[in-house]
CSV table of N, CA and C in Angstrom, one decimal:
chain,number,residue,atom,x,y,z
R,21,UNK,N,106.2,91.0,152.7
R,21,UNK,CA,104.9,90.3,152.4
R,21,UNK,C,103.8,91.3,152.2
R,22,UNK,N,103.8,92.2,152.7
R,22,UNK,CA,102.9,93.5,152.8
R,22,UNK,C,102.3,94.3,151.4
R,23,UNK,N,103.9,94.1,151.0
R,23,UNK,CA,104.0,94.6,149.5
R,23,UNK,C,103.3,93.7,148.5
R,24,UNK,N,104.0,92.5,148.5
R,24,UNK,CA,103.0,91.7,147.8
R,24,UNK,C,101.2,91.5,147.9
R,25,UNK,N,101.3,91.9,148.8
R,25,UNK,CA,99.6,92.0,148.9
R,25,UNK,C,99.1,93.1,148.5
R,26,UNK,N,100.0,94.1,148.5
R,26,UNK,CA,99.7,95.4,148.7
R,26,UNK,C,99.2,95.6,146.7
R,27,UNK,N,100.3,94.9,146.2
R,27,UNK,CA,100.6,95.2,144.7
R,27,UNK,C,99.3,94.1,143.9
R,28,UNK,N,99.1,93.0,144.6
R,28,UNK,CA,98.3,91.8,144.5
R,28,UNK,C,97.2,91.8,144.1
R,29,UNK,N,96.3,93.3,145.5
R,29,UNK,CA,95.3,94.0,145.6
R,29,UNK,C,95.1,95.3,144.5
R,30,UNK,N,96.0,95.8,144.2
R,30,UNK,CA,95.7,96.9,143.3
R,30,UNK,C,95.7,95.8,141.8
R,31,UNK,N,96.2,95.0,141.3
R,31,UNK,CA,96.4,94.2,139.8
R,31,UNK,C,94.6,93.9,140.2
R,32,UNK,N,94.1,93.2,141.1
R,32,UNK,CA,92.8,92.6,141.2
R,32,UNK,C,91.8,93.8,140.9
R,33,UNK,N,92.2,95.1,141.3
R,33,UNK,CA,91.3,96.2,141.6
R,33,UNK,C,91.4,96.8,139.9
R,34,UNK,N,92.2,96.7,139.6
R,34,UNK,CA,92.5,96.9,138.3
R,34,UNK,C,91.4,96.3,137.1
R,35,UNK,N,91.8,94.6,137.6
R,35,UNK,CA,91.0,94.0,136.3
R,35,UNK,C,89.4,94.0,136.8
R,36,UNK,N,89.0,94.5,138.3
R,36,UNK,CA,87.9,94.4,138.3
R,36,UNK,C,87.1,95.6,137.9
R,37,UNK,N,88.0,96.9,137.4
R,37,UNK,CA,87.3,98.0,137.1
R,37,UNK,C,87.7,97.7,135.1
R,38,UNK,N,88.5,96.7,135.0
R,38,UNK,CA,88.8,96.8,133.4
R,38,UNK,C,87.0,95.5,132.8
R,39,UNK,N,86.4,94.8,133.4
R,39,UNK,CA,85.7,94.2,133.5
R,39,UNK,C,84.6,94.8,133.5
R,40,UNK,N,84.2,95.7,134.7
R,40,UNK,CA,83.4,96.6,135.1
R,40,UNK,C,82.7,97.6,134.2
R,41,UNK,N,83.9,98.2,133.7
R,41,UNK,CA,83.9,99.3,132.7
R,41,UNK,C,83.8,99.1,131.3
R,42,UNK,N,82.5,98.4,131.0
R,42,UNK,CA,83.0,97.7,129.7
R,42,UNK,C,81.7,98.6,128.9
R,43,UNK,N,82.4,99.7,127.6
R,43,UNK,CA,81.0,100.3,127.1
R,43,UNK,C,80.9,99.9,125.4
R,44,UNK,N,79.9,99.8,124.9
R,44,UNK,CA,79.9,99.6,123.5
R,44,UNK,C,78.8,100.4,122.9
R,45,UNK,N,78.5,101.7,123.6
R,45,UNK,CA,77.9,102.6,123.1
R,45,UNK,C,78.5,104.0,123.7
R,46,UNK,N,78.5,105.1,122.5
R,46,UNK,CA,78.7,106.2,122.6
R,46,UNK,C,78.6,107.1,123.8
R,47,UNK,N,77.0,106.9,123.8
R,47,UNK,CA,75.8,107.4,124.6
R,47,UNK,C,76.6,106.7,126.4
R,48,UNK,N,76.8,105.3,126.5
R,48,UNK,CA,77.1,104.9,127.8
R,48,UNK,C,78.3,105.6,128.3
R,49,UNK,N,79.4,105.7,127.5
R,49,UNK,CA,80.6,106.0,127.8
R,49,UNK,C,80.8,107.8,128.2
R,50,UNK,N,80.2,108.5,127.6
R,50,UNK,CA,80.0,110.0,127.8
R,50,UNK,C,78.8,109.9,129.1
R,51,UNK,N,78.4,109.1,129.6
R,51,UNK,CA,77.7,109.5,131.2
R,51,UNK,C,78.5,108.8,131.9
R,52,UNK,N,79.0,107.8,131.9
R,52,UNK,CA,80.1,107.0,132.9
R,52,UNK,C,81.4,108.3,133.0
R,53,UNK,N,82.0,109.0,131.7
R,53,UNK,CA,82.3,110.3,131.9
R,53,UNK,C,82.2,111.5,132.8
R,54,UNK,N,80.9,111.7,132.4
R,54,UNK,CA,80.2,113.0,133.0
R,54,UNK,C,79.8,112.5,134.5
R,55,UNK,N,79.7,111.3,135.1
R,55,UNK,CA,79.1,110.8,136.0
R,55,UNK,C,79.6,111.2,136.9
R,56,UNK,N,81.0,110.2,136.5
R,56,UNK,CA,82.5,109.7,137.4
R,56,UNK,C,83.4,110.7,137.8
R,57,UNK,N,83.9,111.6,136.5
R,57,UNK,CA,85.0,112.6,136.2
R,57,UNK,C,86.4,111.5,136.4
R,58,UNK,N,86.6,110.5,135.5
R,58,UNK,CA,87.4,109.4,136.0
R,58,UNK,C,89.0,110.1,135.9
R,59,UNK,N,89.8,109.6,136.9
R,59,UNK,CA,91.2,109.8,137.4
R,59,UNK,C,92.1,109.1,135.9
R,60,UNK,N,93.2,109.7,135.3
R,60,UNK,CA,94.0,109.5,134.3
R,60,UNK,C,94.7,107.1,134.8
R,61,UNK,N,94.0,107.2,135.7
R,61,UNK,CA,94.8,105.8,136.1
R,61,UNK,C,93.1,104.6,136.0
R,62,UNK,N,91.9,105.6,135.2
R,62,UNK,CA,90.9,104.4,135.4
R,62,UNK,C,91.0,104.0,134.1
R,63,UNK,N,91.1,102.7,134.0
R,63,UNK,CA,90.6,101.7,132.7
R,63,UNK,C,89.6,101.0,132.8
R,64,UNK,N,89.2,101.7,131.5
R,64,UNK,CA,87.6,101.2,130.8
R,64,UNK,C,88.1,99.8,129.3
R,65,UNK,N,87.4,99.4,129.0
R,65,UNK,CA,86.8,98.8,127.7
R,65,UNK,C,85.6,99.2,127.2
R,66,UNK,N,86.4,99.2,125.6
R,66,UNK,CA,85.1,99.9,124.5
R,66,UNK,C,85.1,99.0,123.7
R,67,UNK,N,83.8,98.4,123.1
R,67,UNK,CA,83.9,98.4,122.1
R,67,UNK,C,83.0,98.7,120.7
R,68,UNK,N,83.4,99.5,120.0
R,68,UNK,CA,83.0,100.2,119.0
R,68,UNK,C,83.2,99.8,117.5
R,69,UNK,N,82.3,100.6,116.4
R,69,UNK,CA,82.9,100.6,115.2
R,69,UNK,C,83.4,101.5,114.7
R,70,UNK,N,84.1,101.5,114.0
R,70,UNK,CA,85.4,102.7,113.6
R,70,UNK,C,85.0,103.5,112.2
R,71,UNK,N,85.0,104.6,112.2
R,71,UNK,CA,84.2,105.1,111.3
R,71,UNK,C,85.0,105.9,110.6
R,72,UNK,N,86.4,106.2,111.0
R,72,UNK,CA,87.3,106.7,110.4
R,72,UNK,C,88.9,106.4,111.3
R,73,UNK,N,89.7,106.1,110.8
R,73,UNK,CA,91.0,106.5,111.4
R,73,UNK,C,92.2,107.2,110.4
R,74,UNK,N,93.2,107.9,111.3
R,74,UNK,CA,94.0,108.2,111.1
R,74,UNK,C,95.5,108.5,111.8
R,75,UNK,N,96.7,108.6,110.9
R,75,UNK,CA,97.9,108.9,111.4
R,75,UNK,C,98.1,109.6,112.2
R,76,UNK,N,98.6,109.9,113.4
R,76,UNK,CA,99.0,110.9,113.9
R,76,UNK,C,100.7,111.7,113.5
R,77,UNK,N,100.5,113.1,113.4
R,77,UNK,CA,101.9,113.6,113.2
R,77,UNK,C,102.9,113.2,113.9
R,78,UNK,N,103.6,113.0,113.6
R,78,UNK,CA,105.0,112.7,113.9
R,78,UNK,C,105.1,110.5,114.0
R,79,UNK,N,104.4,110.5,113.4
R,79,UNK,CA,103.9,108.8,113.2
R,79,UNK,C,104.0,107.7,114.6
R,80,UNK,N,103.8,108.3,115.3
R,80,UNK,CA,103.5,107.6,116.9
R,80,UNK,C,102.6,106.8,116.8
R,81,UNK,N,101.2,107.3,116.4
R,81,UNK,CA,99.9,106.5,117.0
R,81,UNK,C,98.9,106.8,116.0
R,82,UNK,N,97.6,106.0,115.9
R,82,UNK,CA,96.5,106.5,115.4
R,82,UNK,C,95.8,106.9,115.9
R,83,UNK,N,94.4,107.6,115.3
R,83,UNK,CA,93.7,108.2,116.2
R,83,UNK,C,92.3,107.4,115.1
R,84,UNK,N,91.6,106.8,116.2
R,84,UNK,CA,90.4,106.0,115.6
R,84,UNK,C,89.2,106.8,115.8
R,85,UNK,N,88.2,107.0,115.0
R,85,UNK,CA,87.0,107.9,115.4
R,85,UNK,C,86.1,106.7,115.3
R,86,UNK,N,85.3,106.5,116.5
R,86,UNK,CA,84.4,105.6,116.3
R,86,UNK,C,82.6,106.3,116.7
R,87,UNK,N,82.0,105.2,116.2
R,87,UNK,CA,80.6,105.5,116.5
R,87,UNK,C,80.1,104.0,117.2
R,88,UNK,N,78.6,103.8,117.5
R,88,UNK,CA,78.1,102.6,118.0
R,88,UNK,C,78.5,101.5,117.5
R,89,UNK,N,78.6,100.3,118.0
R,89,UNK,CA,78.6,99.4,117.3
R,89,UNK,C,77.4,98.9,116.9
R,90,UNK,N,76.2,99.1,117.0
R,90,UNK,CA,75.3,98.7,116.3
R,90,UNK,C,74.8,99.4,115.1
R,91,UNK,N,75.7,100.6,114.4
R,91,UNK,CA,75.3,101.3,113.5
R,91,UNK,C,76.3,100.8,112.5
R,92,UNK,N,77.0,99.8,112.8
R,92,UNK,CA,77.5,99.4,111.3
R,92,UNK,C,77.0,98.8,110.8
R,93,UNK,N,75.6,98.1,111.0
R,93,UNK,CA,74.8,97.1,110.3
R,93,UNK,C,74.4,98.0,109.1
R,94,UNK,N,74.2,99.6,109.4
R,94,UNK,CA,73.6,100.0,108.0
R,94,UNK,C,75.1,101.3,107.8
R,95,UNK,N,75.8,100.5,108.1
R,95,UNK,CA,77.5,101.4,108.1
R,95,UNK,C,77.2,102.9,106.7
R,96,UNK,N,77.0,102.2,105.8
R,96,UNK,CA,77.2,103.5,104.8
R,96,UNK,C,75.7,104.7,104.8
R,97,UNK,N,75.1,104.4,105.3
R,97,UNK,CA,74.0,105.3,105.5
R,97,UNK,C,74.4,106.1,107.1
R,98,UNK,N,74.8,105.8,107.7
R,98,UNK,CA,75.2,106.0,109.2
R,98,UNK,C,76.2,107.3,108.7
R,99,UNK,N,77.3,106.6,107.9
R,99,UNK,CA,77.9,107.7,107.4
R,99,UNK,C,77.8,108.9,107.1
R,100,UNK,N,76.6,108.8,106.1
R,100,UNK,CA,76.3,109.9,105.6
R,100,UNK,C,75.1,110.6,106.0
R,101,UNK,N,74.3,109.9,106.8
R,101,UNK,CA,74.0,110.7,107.8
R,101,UNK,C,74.6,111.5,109.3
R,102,UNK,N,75.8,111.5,109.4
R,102,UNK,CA,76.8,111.7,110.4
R,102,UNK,C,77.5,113.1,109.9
R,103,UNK,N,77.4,113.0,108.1
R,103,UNK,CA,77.9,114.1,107.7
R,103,UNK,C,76.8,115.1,107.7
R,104,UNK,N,76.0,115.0,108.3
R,104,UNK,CA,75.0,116.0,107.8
R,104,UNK,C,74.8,116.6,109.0
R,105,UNK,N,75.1,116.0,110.2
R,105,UNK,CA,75.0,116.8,111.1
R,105,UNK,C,76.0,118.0,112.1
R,106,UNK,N,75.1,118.6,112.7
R,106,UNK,CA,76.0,119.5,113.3
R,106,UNK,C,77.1,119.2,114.1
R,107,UNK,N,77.8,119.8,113.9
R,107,UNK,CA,79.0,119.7,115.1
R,107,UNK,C,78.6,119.5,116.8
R,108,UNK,N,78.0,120.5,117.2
R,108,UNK,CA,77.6,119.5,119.0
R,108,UNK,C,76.9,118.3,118.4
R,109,UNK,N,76.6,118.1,117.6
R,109,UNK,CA,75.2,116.7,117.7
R,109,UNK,C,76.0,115.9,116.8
R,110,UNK,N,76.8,116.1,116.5
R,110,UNK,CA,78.2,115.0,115.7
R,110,UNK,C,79.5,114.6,116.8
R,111,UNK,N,79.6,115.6,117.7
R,111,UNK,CA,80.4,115.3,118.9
R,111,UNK,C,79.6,114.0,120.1
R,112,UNK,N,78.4,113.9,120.2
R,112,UNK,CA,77.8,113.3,120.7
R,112,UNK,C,77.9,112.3,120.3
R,113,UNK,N,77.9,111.8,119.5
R,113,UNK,CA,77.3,110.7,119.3
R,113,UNK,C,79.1,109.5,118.3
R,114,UNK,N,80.0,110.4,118.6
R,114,UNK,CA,81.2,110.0,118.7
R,114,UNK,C,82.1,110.2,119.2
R,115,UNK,N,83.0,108.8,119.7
R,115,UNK,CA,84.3,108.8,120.3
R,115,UNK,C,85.6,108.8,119.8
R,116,UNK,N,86.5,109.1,120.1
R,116,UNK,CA,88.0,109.1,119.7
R,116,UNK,C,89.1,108.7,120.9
R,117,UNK,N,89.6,107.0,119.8
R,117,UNK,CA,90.8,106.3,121.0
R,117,UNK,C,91.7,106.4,120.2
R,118,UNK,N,92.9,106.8,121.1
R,118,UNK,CA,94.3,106.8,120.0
R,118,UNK,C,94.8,105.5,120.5
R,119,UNK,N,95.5,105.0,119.6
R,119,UNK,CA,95.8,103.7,119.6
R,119,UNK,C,97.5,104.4,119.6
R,120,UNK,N,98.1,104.1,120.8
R,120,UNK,CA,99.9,104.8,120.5
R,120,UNK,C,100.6,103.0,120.3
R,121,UNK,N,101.5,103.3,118.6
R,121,UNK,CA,102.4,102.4,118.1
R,121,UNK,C,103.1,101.9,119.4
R,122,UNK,N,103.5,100.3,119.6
R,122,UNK,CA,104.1,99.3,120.5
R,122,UNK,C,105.2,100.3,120.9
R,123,UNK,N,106.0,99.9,121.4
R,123,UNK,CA,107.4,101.0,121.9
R,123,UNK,C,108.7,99.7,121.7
R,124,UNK,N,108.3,98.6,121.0
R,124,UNK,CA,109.6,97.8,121.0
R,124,UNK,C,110.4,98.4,119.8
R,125,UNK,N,111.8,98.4,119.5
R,125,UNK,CA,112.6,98.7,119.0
R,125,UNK,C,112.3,98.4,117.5
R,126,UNK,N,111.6,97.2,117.2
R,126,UNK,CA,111.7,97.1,115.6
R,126,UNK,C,110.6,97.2,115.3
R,127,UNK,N,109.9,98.1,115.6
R,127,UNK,CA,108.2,98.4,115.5
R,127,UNK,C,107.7,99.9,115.7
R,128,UNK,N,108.9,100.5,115.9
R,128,UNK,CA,109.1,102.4,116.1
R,128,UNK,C,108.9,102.7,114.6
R,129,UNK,N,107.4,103.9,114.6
R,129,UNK,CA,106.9,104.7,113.6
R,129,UNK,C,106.4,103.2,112.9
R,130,UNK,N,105.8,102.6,112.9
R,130,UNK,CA,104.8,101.6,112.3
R,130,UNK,C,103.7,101.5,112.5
R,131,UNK,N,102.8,102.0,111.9
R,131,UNK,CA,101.1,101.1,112.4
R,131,UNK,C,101.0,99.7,112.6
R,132,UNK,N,100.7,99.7,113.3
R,132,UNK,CA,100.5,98.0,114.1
R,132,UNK,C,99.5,97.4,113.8
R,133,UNK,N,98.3,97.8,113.2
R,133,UNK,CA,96.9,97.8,113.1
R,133,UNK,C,96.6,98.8,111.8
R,134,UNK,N,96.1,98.1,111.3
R,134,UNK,CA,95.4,99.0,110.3
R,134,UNK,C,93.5,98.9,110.8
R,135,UNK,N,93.4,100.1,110.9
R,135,UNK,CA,91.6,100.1,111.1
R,135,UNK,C,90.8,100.2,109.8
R,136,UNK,N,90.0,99.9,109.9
R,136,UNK,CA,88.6,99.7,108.7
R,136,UNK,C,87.5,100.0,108.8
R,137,UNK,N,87.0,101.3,108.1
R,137,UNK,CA,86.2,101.8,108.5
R,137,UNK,C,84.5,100.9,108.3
R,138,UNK,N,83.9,100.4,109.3
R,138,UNK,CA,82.9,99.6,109.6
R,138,UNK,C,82.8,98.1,110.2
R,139,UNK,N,84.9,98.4,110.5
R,139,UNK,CA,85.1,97.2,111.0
R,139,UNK,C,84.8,97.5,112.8
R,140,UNK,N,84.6,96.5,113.7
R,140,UNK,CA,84.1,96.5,115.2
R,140,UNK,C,85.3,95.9,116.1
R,141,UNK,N,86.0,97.3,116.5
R,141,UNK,CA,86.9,97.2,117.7
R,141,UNK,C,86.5,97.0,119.0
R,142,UNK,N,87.5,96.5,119.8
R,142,UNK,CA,87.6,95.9,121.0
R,142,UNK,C,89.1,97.2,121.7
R,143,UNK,N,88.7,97.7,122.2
R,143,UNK,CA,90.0,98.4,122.9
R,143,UNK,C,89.8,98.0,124.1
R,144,UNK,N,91.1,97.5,124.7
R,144,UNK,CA,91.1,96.9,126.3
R,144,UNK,C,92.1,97.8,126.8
R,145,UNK,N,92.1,97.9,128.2
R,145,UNK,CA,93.1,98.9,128.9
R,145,UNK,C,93.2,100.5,128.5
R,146,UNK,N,91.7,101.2,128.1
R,146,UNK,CA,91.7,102.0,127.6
R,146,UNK,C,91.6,102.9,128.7
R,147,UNK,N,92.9,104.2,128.6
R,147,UNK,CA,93.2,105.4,129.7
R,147,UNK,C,93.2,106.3,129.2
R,148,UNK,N,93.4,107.5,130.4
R,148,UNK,CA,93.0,109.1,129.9
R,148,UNK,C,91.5,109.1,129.1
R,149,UNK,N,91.0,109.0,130.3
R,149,UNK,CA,89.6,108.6,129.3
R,149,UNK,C,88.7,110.4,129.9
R,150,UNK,N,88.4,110.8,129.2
R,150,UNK,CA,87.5,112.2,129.3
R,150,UNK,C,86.5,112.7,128.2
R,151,UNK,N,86.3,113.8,128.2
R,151,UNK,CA,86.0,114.5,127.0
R,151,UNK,C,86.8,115.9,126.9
R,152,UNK,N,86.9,115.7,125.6
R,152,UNK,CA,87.5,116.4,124.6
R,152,UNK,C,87.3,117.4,123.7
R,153,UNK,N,87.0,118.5,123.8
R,153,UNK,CA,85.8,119.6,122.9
R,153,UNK,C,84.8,118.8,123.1
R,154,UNK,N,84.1,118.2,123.6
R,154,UNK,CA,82.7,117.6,123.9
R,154,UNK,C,82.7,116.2,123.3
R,155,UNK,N,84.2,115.9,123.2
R,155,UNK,CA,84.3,114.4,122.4
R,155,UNK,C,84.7,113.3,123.1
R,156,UNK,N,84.1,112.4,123.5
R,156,UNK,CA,85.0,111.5,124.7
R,156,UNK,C,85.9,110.6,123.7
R,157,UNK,N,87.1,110.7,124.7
R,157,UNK,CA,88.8,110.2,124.2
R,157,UNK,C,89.1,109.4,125.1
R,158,UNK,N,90.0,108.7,124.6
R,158,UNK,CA,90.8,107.5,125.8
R,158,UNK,C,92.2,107.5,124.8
R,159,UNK,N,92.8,106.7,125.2
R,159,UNK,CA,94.3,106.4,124.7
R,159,UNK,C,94.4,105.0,125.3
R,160,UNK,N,95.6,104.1,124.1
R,160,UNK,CA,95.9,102.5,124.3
R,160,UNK,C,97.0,102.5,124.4
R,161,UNK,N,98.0,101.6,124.7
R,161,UNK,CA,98.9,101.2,124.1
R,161,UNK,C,98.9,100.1,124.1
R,162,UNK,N,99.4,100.6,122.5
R,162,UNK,CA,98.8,98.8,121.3
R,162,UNK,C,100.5,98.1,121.8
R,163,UNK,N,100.5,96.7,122.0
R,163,UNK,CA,101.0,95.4,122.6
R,163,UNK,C,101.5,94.5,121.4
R,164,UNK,N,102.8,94.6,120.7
R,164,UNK,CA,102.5,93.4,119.4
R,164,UNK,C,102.4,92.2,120.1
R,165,UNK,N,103.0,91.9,121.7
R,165,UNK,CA,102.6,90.7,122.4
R,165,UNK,C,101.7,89.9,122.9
R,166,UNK,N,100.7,91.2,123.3
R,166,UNK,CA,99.5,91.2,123.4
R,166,UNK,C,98.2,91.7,122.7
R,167,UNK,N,98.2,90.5,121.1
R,167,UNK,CA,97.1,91.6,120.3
R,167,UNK,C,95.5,92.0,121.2
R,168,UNK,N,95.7,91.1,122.0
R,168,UNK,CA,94.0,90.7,122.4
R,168,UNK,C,93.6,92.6,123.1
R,169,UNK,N,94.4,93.0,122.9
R,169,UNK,CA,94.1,94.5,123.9
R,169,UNK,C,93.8,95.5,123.2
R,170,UNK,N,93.7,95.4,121.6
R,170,UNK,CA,93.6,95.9,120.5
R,170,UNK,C,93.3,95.0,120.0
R,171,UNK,N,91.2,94.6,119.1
R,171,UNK,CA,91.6,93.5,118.0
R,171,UNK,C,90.2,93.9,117.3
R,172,UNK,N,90.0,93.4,116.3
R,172,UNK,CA,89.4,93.6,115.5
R,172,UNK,C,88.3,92.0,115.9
R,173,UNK,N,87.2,93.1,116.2
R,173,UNK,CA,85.9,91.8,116.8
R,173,UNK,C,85.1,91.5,115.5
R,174,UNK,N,84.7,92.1,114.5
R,174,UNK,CA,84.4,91.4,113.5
R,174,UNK,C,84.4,93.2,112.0
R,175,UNK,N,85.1,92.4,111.2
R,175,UNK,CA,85.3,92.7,109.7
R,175,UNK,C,84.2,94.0,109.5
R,176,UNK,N,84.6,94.7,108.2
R,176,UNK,CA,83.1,95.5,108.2
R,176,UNK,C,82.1,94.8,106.7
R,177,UNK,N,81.0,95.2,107.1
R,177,UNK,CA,79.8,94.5,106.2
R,177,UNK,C,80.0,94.8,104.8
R,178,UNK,N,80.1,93.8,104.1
R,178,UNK,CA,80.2,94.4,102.6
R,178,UNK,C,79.0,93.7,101.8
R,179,UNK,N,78.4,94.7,100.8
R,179,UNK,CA,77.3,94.3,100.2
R,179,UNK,C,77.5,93.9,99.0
R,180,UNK,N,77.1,92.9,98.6
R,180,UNK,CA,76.7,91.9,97.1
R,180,UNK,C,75.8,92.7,96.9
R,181,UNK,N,75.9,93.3,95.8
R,181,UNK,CA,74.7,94.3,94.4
R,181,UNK,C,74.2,93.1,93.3
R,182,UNK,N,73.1,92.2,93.1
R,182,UNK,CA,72.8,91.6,92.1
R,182,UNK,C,72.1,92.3,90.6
């Protein structure tokens, strides 16, 4: 009976730091970082806009590069203002979540997700959360049974030219 409480109490302690930890800015997530120095076992939620992704070698996982979510409203200017800056001051003000492919049997080396860049992710259960060359990282693993842990919170903005 011990056990079950025991296990009962950690799943509760779990979802109340997955709750807790919920960031949707760059800026929040890199001091909850620098604050905390969080243990490989803490889960956060982010959610961001994706400003670029890509394959990883050997076709495992992607690697999502995101920025704020409130900078996709002017997404293509953000862009290219993003290129213009320096590297420490381009590391700041972006994150990187690898999203690692499901591990069920008929879903090995497939992207599970396609990301879009200006589209606004939701990552849940997001671990190994640090910084990285001065870049805060986390890692997922994407669920095809559970999309909700990985999902796409809204489309990216597309502009009508009259």
């Amino acid at each position: 009976m011990e056990l079950l409480t025991t296990i009962r109490n950690t799943v509760l302690e779990k979802m109340e730091q997955d709750a807790v930890n919920l960031f949707s800015t760059v800026t929040d997530l890199r001091a909850f970082i620098c604050a905390t120095r969080p243990a490989p076992s803490v889960i956060v939620t982010v959610k961001l806009c994706c400003l670029t992704s890509e394959r990883l070698a050997g076709c495992c996982g992607t690697r999502v590069t995101c920025m704020n979510r409130l900078k996709c409203i002017g997404f293509d200017e953000e862009q290219g203002s993003m290129r213009a800056l320096e590297l420490p001051a381009l590391n700041a003000r972006i994150a990187k979540v690898v999203v690692w492919d499901d591990t069920k049997p008929h879903t090995v080396h497939q992207a599970n997700m396609d990301f879009r860049p200006g589209g606004v992710y939701e990552f849940h259960r997001v671990a190994y959360v640090g910084l990285n060359d001065g870049i805060a990282t986390g890692a997922v693993q994407y669920d095809c049974e559970d999309t909700s842990k990985v999902c796409e919170v809204s489309p990216p903005i597309t502009r009508h030219y009259l």
